[in-house]
């Protein structure tokens, strides 16, 4: 068995710092000492592998997967995009798990005491796996903004949480996506821990009217770019080999 090629190094200047006082929770939970790199064993680099057979039919449909009487309430949307690596190579078989608040901005979670009502037909969780060309999609309700205790009452823009698993346990990314045009994005203390506006823009799903479903759903496009493996740069194949 050949050893997997080395992953491209994470660009820590591109990612938010662990300590960002404007986002109050980071003051206590950020590391106080320098980070250590751990050796990775073959089992961490090669497993687990997810298959389409593991998913239920409605896992990618948050409008229907918790519903008992009627469908979830709110703005019906389809989220879709392509999972790529830094060399623009499509990433198939990537498990994408999502969780979110309902249309009123309330999570189905014991610790969420926001006054917005729960929707009896909306659970707020789903998952899907990217296809051979790295494409994924799921159907859901656009989540509402909600207040949180940070500096008094701040407001989170509408967002969907994502966990993305690659082909091994160490390839996990947890992030959030936002919606184009939301005026709360530039006011959000969590968004503002990211220094580069280009990095923030990569977290914003774009309205995709070409793929809306008439009289049913608006559609948003959200591509996901993961770190790739090192490869020889060819001038005639700038996307990599
Ligand atoms: Fe959230």
PDB file of C-alpha atoms and ligand atoms in Angstrom:
ATOM      1  CA  UNK A   1       0.000   0.000   0.000  1.00  0.00           C
ATOM      2  CA  UNK A   2       1.374   3.405  -0.879  1.00  0.00           C
ATOM      3  CA  UNK A   3       1.510   6.132   1.743  1.00  0.00           C
ATOM      4  CA  UNK A   4      -1.063   8.890   1.106  1.00  0.00           C
ATOM      5  CA  UNK A   5       0.512  12.071  -0.244  1.00  0.00           C
ATOM      6  CA  UNK A   6       1.045  14.850   2.254  1.00  0.00           C
ATOM      7  CA  UNK A   7      -1.890  17.191   2.741  1.00  0.00           C
ATOM      8  CA  UNK A   8      -1.415  20.817   1.803  1.00  0.00           C
ATOM      9  CA  UNK A   9      -0.686  22.805   4.941  1.00  0.00           C
ATOM     10  CA  UNK A  10      -3.499  24.764   6.508  1.00  0.00           C
ATOM     11  CA  UNK A  11      -3.116  28.514   5.965  1.00  0.00           C
ATOM     12  CA  UNK A  12      -3.701  29.777   9.489  1.00  0.00           C
ATOM     13  CA  UNK A  13      -3.798  33.408   8.349  1.00  0.00           C
ATOM     14  CA  UNK A  14      -6.862  32.544   6.217  1.00  0.00           C
ATOM     15  CA  UNK A  15      -8.716  30.952   9.125  1.00  0.00           C
ATOM     16  CA  UNK A  16      -9.950  32.921  12.161  1.00  0.00           C
ATOM     17  CA  UNK A  17      -7.661  33.005  15.203  1.00  0.00           C
ATOM     18  CA  UNK A  18      -8.548  30.849  18.201  1.00  0.00           C
ATOM     19  CA  UNK A  19      -8.587  33.947  20.410  1.00  0.00           C
ATOM     20  CA  UNK A  20     -10.961  36.634  19.090  1.00  0.00           C
ATOM     21  CA  UNK A  21     -12.313  38.768  22.001  1.00  0.00           C
ATOM     22  CA  UNK A  22     -15.150  40.229  19.879  1.00  0.00           C
ATOM     23  CA  UNK A  23     -16.568  36.682  19.995  1.00  0.00           C
ATOM     24  CA  UNK A  24     -16.630  36.362  23.777  1.00  0.00           C
ATOM     25  CA  UNK A  25     -16.628  32.554  24.082  1.00  0.00           C
ATOM     26  CA  UNK A  26     -13.181  32.366  22.488  1.00  0.00           C
ATOM     27  CA  UNK A  27     -11.593  34.162  25.459  1.00  0.00           C
ATOM     28  CA  UNK A  28     -11.933  31.108  27.704  1.00  0.00           C
ATOM     29  CA  UNK A  29     -11.887  28.301  25.168  1.00  0.00           C
ATOM     30  CA  UNK A  30      -8.959  29.309  22.952  1.00  0.00           C
ATOM     31  CA  UNK A  31      -5.671  27.399  23.404  1.00  0.00           C
ATOM     32  CA  UNK A  32      -3.206  29.050  25.777  1.00  0.00           C
ATOM     33  CA  UNK A  33      -0.190  27.123  24.494  1.00  0.00           C
ATOM     34  CA  UNK A  34       1.353  26.509  21.080  1.00  0.00           C
ATOM     35  CA  UNK A  35      -0.375  23.805  19.028  1.00  0.00           C
ATOM     36  CA  UNK A  36       1.288  20.405  18.630  1.00  0.00           C
ATOM     37  CA  UNK A  37       1.150  18.345  15.433  1.00  0.00           C
ATOM     38  CA  UNK A  38       0.208  14.704  16.071  1.00  0.00           C
ATOM     39  CA  UNK A  39       1.465  11.741  14.074  1.00  0.00           C
ATOM     40  CA  UNK A  40      -1.380  10.181  12.083  1.00  0.00           C
ATOM     41  CA  UNK A  41      -1.770   6.417  11.870  1.00  0.00           C
ATOM     42  CA  UNK A  42      -2.929   4.583   8.731  1.00  0.00           C
ATOM     43  CA  UNK A  43      -6.380   3.942  10.221  1.00  0.00           C
ATOM     44  CA  UNK A  44      -6.910   7.676  10.735  1.00  0.00           C
ATOM     45  CA  UNK A  45      -5.739   8.439   7.213  1.00  0.00           C
ATOM     46  CA  UNK A  46      -7.799   5.802   5.428  1.00  0.00           C
ATOM     47  CA  UNK A  47     -11.094   5.424   7.321  1.00  0.00           C
ATOM     48  CA  UNK A  48     -13.999   5.607   7.724  1.00  0.00           C
ATOM     49  CA  UNK A  49     -15.461   5.379   4.209  1.00  0.00           C
ATOM     50  CA  UNK A  50     -19.120   6.286   3.762  1.00  0.00           C
ATOM     51  CA  UNK A  51     -21.453   4.688   1.257  1.00  0.00           C
ATOM     52  CA  UNK A  52     -24.730   5.860  -0.225  1.00  0.00           C
ATOM     53  CA  UNK A  53     -26.455   2.814   1.195  1.00  0.00           C
ATOM     54  CA  UNK A  54     -26.041   4.261   4.693  1.00  0.00           C
ATOM     55  CA  UNK A  55     -28.432   7.128   4.035  1.00  0.00           C
ATOM     56  CA  UNK A  56     -32.206   7.083   4.309  1.00  0.00           C
ATOM     57  CA  UNK A  57     -34.308   8.381   1.455  1.00  0.00           C
ATOM     58  CA  UNK A  58     -35.340  11.597   3.252  1.00  0.00           C
ATOM     59  CA  UNK A  59     -32.009  12.403   4.897  1.00  0.00           C
ATOM     60  CA  UNK A  60     -31.374  15.175   2.353  1.00  0.00           C
ATOM     61  CA  UNK A  61     -34.871  16.650   2.688  1.00  0.00           C
ATOM     62  CA  UNK A  62     -35.288  18.675   5.882  1.00  0.00           C
ATOM     63  CA  UNK A  63     -38.731  19.857   4.754  1.00  0.00           C
ATOM     64  CA  UNK A  64     -40.037  16.300   4.981  1.00  0.00           C
ATOM     65  CA  UNK A  65     -37.687  14.227   7.164  1.00  0.00           C
ATOM     66  CA  UNK A  66     -39.243  15.211  10.498  1.00  0.00           C
ATOM     67  CA  UNK A  67     -42.745  16.001   9.311  1.00  0.00           C
ATOM     68  CA  UNK A  68     -45.708  14.090  10.686  1.00  0.00           C
ATOM     69  CA  UNK A  69     -48.612  16.249   9.572  1.00  0.00           C
ATOM     70  CA  UNK A  70     -47.913  18.530   6.628  1.00  0.00           C
ATOM     71  CA  UNK A  71     -44.533  20.015   5.756  1.00  0.00           C
ATOM     72  CA  UNK A  72     -42.182  22.361   7.587  1.00  0.00           C
ATOM     73  CA  UNK A  73     -43.133  26.051   7.610  1.00  0.00           C
ATOM     74  CA  UNK A  74     -40.955  28.712   5.991  1.00  0.00           C
ATOM     75  CA  UNK A  75     -39.126  29.770   2.861  1.00  0.00           C
ATOM     76  CA  UNK A  76     -38.506  26.605   0.845  1.00  0.00           C
ATOM     77  CA  UNK A  77     -34.960  26.399  -0.530  1.00  0.00           C
ATOM     78  CA  UNK A  78     -32.587  23.998  -2.244  1.00  0.00           C
ATOM     79  CA  UNK A  79     -28.898  24.190  -1.303  1.00  0.00           C
ATOM     80  CA  UNK A  80     -26.495  22.728  -3.799  1.00  0.00           C
ATOM     81  CA  UNK A  81     -22.891  22.937  -4.909  1.00  0.00           C
ATOM     82  CA  UNK A  82     -19.719  21.052  -5.636  1.00  0.00           C
ATOM     83  CA  UNK A  83     -17.074  19.780  -3.231  1.00  0.00           C
ATOM     84  CA  UNK A  84     -13.612  20.490  -4.672  1.00  0.00           C
ATOM     85  CA  UNK A  85     -10.046  20.425  -3.445  1.00  0.00           C
ATOM     86  CA  UNK A  86      -7.575  23.288  -3.827  1.00  0.00           C
ATOM     87  CA  UNK A  87      -6.605  21.952  -7.261  1.00  0.00           C
ATOM     88  CA  UNK A  88     -10.285  22.122  -8.343  1.00  0.00           C
ATOM     89  CA  UNK A  89     -10.578  18.343  -8.415  1.00  0.00           C
ATOM     90  CA  UNK A  90     -14.133  17.139  -7.605  1.00  0.00           C
ATOM     91  CA  UNK A  91     -14.416  15.257  -4.308  1.00  0.00           C
ATOM     92  CA  UNK A  92     -16.853  12.316  -4.493  1.00  0.00           C
ATOM     93  CA  UNK A  93     -18.276  10.407  -1.504  1.00  0.00           C
ATOM     94  CA  UNK A  94     -17.923  13.310   0.912  1.00  0.00           C
ATOM     95  CA  UNK A  95     -20.436  13.100   3.761  1.00  0.00           C
ATOM     96  CA  UNK A  96     -22.106  16.470   4.427  1.00  0.00           C
ATOM     97  CA  UNK A  97     -24.155  16.763   7.615  1.00  0.00           C
ATOM     98  CA  UNK A  98     -26.218  19.891   8.309  1.00  0.00           C
ATOM     99  CA  UNK A  99     -28.091  21.306  11.283  1.00  0.00           C
ATOM    100  CA  UNK A 100     -29.965  24.563  11.596  1.00  0.00           C
ATOM    101  CA  UNK A 101     -32.648  26.647  13.303  1.00  0.00           C
ATOM    102  CA  UNK A 102     -36.197  26.686  11.946  1.00  0.00           C
ATOM    103  CA  UNK A 103     -37.800  29.562  10.020  1.00  0.00           C
ATOM    104  CA  UNK A 104     -38.323  31.491  13.275  1.00  0.00           C
ATOM    105  CA  UNK A 105     -34.692  31.133  14.373  1.00  0.00           C
ATOM    106  CA  UNK A 106     -35.289  28.402  16.989  1.00  0.00           C
ATOM    107  CA  UNK A 107     -33.310  25.158  17.308  1.00  0.00           C
ATOM    108  CA  UNK A 108     -34.907  21.908  18.349  1.00  0.00           C
ATOM    109  CA  UNK A 109     -32.547  21.684  21.323  1.00  0.00           C
ATOM    110  CA  UNK A 110     -33.109  21.685  25.098  1.00  0.00           C
ATOM    111  CA  UNK A 111     -30.710  24.595  25.594  1.00  0.00           C
ATOM    112  CA  UNK A 112     -32.489  26.859  23.111  1.00  0.00           C
ATOM    113  CA  UNK A 113     -34.873  29.068  25.055  1.00  0.00           C
ATOM    114  CA  UNK A 114     -35.551  31.650  22.336  1.00  0.00           C
ATOM    115  CA  UNK A 115     -39.216  32.741  22.292  1.00  0.00           C
ATOM    116  CA  UNK A 116     -39.764  31.780  18.622  1.00  0.00           C
ATOM    117  CA  UNK A 117     -41.956  28.662  18.467  1.00  0.00           C
ATOM    118  CA  UNK A 118     -40.796  25.195  17.486  1.00  0.00           C
ATOM    119  CA  UNK A 119     -42.222  23.885  14.217  1.00  0.00           C
ATOM    120  CA  UNK A 120     -43.756  20.443  14.898  1.00  0.00           C
ATOM    121  CA  UNK A 121     -42.841  19.393  11.351  1.00  0.00           C
ATOM    122  CA  UNK A 122     -39.217  20.551  11.337  1.00  0.00           C
ATOM    123  CA  UNK A 123     -36.316  18.775  13.033  1.00  0.00           C
ATOM    124  CA  UNK A 124     -33.433  20.770  11.573  1.00  0.00           C
ATOM    125  CA  UNK A 125     -30.956  17.986  10.733  1.00  0.00           C
ATOM    126  CA  UNK A 126     -30.014  16.307   7.461  1.00  0.00           C
ATOM    127  CA  UNK A 127     -27.171  14.748   5.506  1.00  0.00           C
ATOM    128  CA  UNK A 128     -26.120  13.846   2.002  1.00  0.00           C
ATOM    129  CA  UNK A 129     -23.103  12.456   0.146  1.00  0.00           C
ATOM    130  CA  UNK A 130     -21.416  14.075  -2.859  1.00  0.00           C
ATOM    131  CA  UNK A 131     -21.741  12.200  -6.168  1.00  0.00           C
ATOM    132  CA  UNK A 132     -19.022  11.132  -8.634  1.00  0.00           C
ATOM    133  CA  UNK A 133     -18.400  14.748  -9.661  1.00  0.00           C
ATOM    134  CA  UNK A 134     -18.488  16.113  -6.129  1.00  0.00           C
ATOM    135  CA  UNK A 135     -22.020  17.537  -6.426  1.00  0.00           C
ATOM    136  CA  UNK A 136     -24.370  17.543  -3.459  1.00  0.00           C
ATOM    137  CA  UNK A 137     -27.800  18.983  -2.711  1.00  0.00           C
ATOM    138  CA  UNK A 138     -30.365  19.093   0.044  1.00  0.00           C
ATOM    139  CA  UNK A 139     -33.776  20.711   0.458  1.00  0.00           C
ATOM    140  CA  UNK A 140     -34.688  22.715   3.523  1.00  0.00           C
ATOM    141  CA  UNK A 141     -36.306  25.820   5.028  1.00  0.00           C
ATOM    142  CA  UNK A 142     -34.293  29.025   5.148  1.00  0.00           C
ATOM    143  CA  UNK A 143     -33.389  29.403   8.839  1.00  0.00           C
ATOM    144  CA  UNK A 144     -34.328  32.606  10.645  1.00  0.00           C
ATOM    145  CA  UNK A 145     -31.847  34.881  12.449  1.00  0.00           C
ATOM    146  CA  UNK A 146     -31.710  34.568  16.221  1.00  0.00           C
ATOM    147  CA  UNK A 147     -30.343  36.604  19.160  1.00  0.00           C
ATOM    148  CA  UNK A 148     -27.506  35.372  21.387  1.00  0.00           C
ATOM    149  CA  UNK A 149     -25.687  36.646  24.444  1.00  0.00           C
ATOM    150  CA  UNK A 150     -22.328  38.014  23.409  1.00  0.00           C
ATOM    151  CA  UNK A 151     -22.092  41.768  23.836  1.00  0.00           C
ATOM    152  CA  UNK A 152     -25.600  42.192  25.224  1.00  0.00           C
ATOM    153  CA  UNK A 153     -27.829  40.804  22.489  1.00  0.00           C
ATOM    154  CA  UNK A 154     -26.107  40.197  19.167  1.00  0.00           C
ATOM    155  CA  UNK A 155     -27.954  38.607  16.267  1.00  0.00           C
ATOM    156  CA  UNK A 156     -26.760  35.703  14.158  1.00  0.00           C
ATOM    157  CA  UNK A 157     -27.415  36.033  10.428  1.00  0.00           C
ATOM    158  CA  UNK A 158     -29.392  33.192   8.846  1.00  0.00           C
ATOM    159  CA  UNK A 159     -26.964  30.278   8.691  1.00  0.00           C
ATOM    160  CA  UNK A 160     -26.685  26.532   8.318  1.00  0.00           C
ATOM    161  CA  UNK A 161     -24.053  24.546  10.243  1.00  0.00           C
ATOM    162  CA  UNK A 162     -22.104  21.968   8.230  1.00  0.00           C
ATOM    163  CA  UNK A 163     -19.833  19.065   9.062  1.00  0.00           C
ATOM    164  CA  UNK A 164     -17.912  17.705   6.103  1.00  0.00           C
ATOM    165  CA  UNK A 165     -16.185  14.328   6.227  1.00  0.00           C
ATOM    166  CA  UNK A 166     -13.686  13.328   3.556  1.00  0.00           C
ATOM    167  CA  UNK A 167     -12.279   9.867   3.106  1.00  0.00           C
ATOM    168  CA  UNK A 168     -10.717   9.650   6.540  1.00  0.00           C
ATOM    169  CA  UNK A 169     -11.508  10.551  10.114  1.00  0.00           C
ATOM    170  CA  UNK A 170      -8.906  13.323  10.177  1.00  0.00           C
ATOM    171  CA  UNK A 171     -10.536  15.009   7.187  1.00  0.00           C
ATOM    172  CA  UNK A 172     -13.355  16.741   8.982  1.00  0.00           C
ATOM    173  CA  UNK A 173     -14.339  20.355   8.531  1.00  0.00           C
ATOM    174  CA  UNK A 174     -16.998  22.095  10.614  1.00  0.00           C
ATOM    175  CA  UNK A 175     -18.234  25.456   9.367  1.00  0.00           C
ATOM    176  CA  UNK A 176     -21.321  27.580   8.690  1.00  0.00           C
ATOM    177  CA  UNK A 177     -22.816  28.923   5.482  1.00  0.00           C
ATOM    178  CA  UNK A 178     -24.635  32.234   5.122  1.00  0.00           C
ATOM    179  CA  UNK A 179     -27.037  33.687   2.545  1.00  0.00           C
ATOM    180  CA  UNK A 180     -26.200  36.300  -0.065  1.00  0.00           C
ATOM    181  CA  UNK A 181     -27.574  39.744   0.736  1.00  0.00           C
ATOM    182  CA  UNK A 182     -28.231  39.157   4.458  1.00  0.00           C
ATOM    183  CA  UNK A 183     -27.587  42.542   6.170  1.00  0.00           C
ATOM    184  CA  UNK A 184     -26.685  40.778   9.443  1.00  0.00           C
ATOM    185  CA  UNK A 185     -23.563  39.122   7.961  1.00  0.00           C
ATOM    186  CA  UNK A 186     -21.215  42.136   8.360  1.00  0.00           C
ATOM    187  CA  UNK A 187     -22.556  42.756  11.898  1.00  0.00           C
ATOM    188  CA  UNK A 188     -21.911  39.216  13.177  1.00  0.00           C
ATOM    189  CA  UNK A 189     -19.080  38.906  15.745  1.00  0.00           C
ATOM    190  CA  UNK A 190     -18.467  35.281  14.697  1.00  0.00           C
ATOM    191  CA  UNK A 191     -18.219  36.168  10.991  1.00  0.00           C
ATOM    192  CA  UNK A 192     -15.939  39.057  11.907  1.00  0.00           C
ATOM    193  CA  UNK A 193     -13.323  36.766  13.438  1.00  0.00           C
ATOM    194  CA  UNK A 194     -12.371  36.073   9.793  1.00  0.00           C
ATOM    195  CA  UNK A 195      -9.928  38.747   8.649  1.00  0.00           C
ATOM    196  CA  UNK A 196     -10.079  38.424   4.862  1.00  0.00           C
ATOM    197  CA  UNK A 197     -13.336  39.488   3.120  1.00  0.00           C
ATOM    198  CA  UNK A 198     -12.574  36.946   0.382  1.00  0.00           C
ATOM    199  CA  UNK A 199     -12.649  34.165   2.992  1.00  0.00           C
ATOM    200  CA  UNK A 200     -16.008  35.435   4.303  1.00  0.00           C
ATOM    201  CA  UNK A 201     -17.368  35.525   0.758  1.00  0.00           C
ATOM    202  CA  UNK A 202     -16.545  31.823   0.403  1.00  0.00           C
ATOM    203  CA  UNK A 203     -18.967  31.144   3.270  1.00  0.00           C
ATOM    204  CA  UNK A 204     -21.840  32.976   1.578  1.00  0.00           C
ATOM    205  CA  UNK A 205     -24.222  30.907  -0.564  1.00  0.00           C
ATOM    206  CA  UNK A 206     -25.222  32.700  -3.773  1.00  0.00           C
ATOM    207  CA  UNK A 207     -28.797  32.985  -5.018  1.00  0.00           C
ATOM    208  CA  UNK A 208     -29.015  30.704  -8.074  1.00  0.00           C
ATOM    209  CA  UNK A 209     -32.139  31.692 -10.006  1.00  0.00           C
ATOM    210  CA  UNK A 210     -31.173  29.489 -12.957  1.00  0.00           C
ATOM    211  CA  UNK A 211     -31.824  26.454 -10.776  1.00  0.00           C
ATOM    212  CA  UNK A 212     -34.892  27.580  -8.812  1.00  0.00           C
ATOM    213  CA  UNK A 213     -37.961  25.381  -8.962  1.00  0.00           C
ATOM    214  CA  UNK A 214     -40.917  27.438 -10.279  1.00  0.00           C
ATOM    215  CA  UNK A 215     -43.689  27.964  -7.701  1.00  0.00           C
ATOM    216  CA  UNK A 216     -41.799  25.788  -5.206  1.00  0.00           C
ATOM    217  CA  UNK A 217     -38.197  26.518  -4.106  1.00  0.00           C
ATOM    218  CA  UNK A 218     -35.528  29.194  -4.391  1.00  0.00           C
ATOM    219  CA  UNK A 219     -32.066  27.739  -4.909  1.00  0.00           C
ATOM    220  CA  UNK A 220     -28.691  28.746  -3.441  1.00  0.00           C
ATOM    221  CA  UNK A 221     -25.280  27.603  -4.652  1.00  0.00           C
ATOM    222  CA  UNK A 222     -22.557  26.843  -2.124  1.00  0.00           C
ATOM    223  CA  UNK A 223     -19.296  25.275  -3.288  1.00  0.00           C
ATOM    224  CA  UNK A 224     -16.989  23.755  -0.696  1.00  0.00           C
ATOM    225  CA  UNK A 225     -13.209  23.858  -1.228  1.00  0.00           C
ATOM    226  CA  UNK A 226     -11.111  21.495   0.866  1.00  0.00           C
ATOM    227  CA  UNK A 227      -7.367  21.281   1.210  1.00  0.00           C
ATOM    228  CA  UNK A 228      -5.890  18.974  -1.394  1.00  0.00           C
ATOM    229  CA  UNK A 229      -2.857  16.757  -1.569  1.00  0.00           C
ATOM    230  CA  UNK A 230       0.415  18.038  -2.930  1.00  0.00           C
ATOM    231  CA  UNK A 231       0.926  17.335  -6.609  1.00  0.00           C
ATOM    232  CA  UNK A 232       3.242  18.386  -9.398  1.00  0.00           C
ATOM    233  CA  UNK A 233       2.220  21.661 -10.989  1.00  0.00           C
ATOM    234  CA  UNK A 234       1.769  21.361 -14.758  1.00  0.00           C
ATOM    235  CA  UNK A 235       1.519  24.553 -16.786  1.00  0.00           C
ATOM    236  CA  UNK A 236      -1.003  22.974 -19.132  1.00  0.00           C
ATOM    237  CA  UNK A 237      -3.135  21.638 -16.247  1.00  0.00           C
ATOM    238  CA  UNK A 238      -3.358  24.453 -13.772  1.00  0.00           C
ATOM    239  CA  UNK A 239      -6.095  22.675 -11.836  1.00  0.00           C
ATOM    240  CA  UNK A 240      -3.608  19.892 -10.974  1.00  0.00           C
ATOM    241  CA  UNK A 241      -3.349  16.318 -12.126  1.00  0.00           C
TER     242      UNK A 241
HETATM  243 FE1  LIG B   1     -26.332  28.390  14.828  1.00  0.00          FE
END
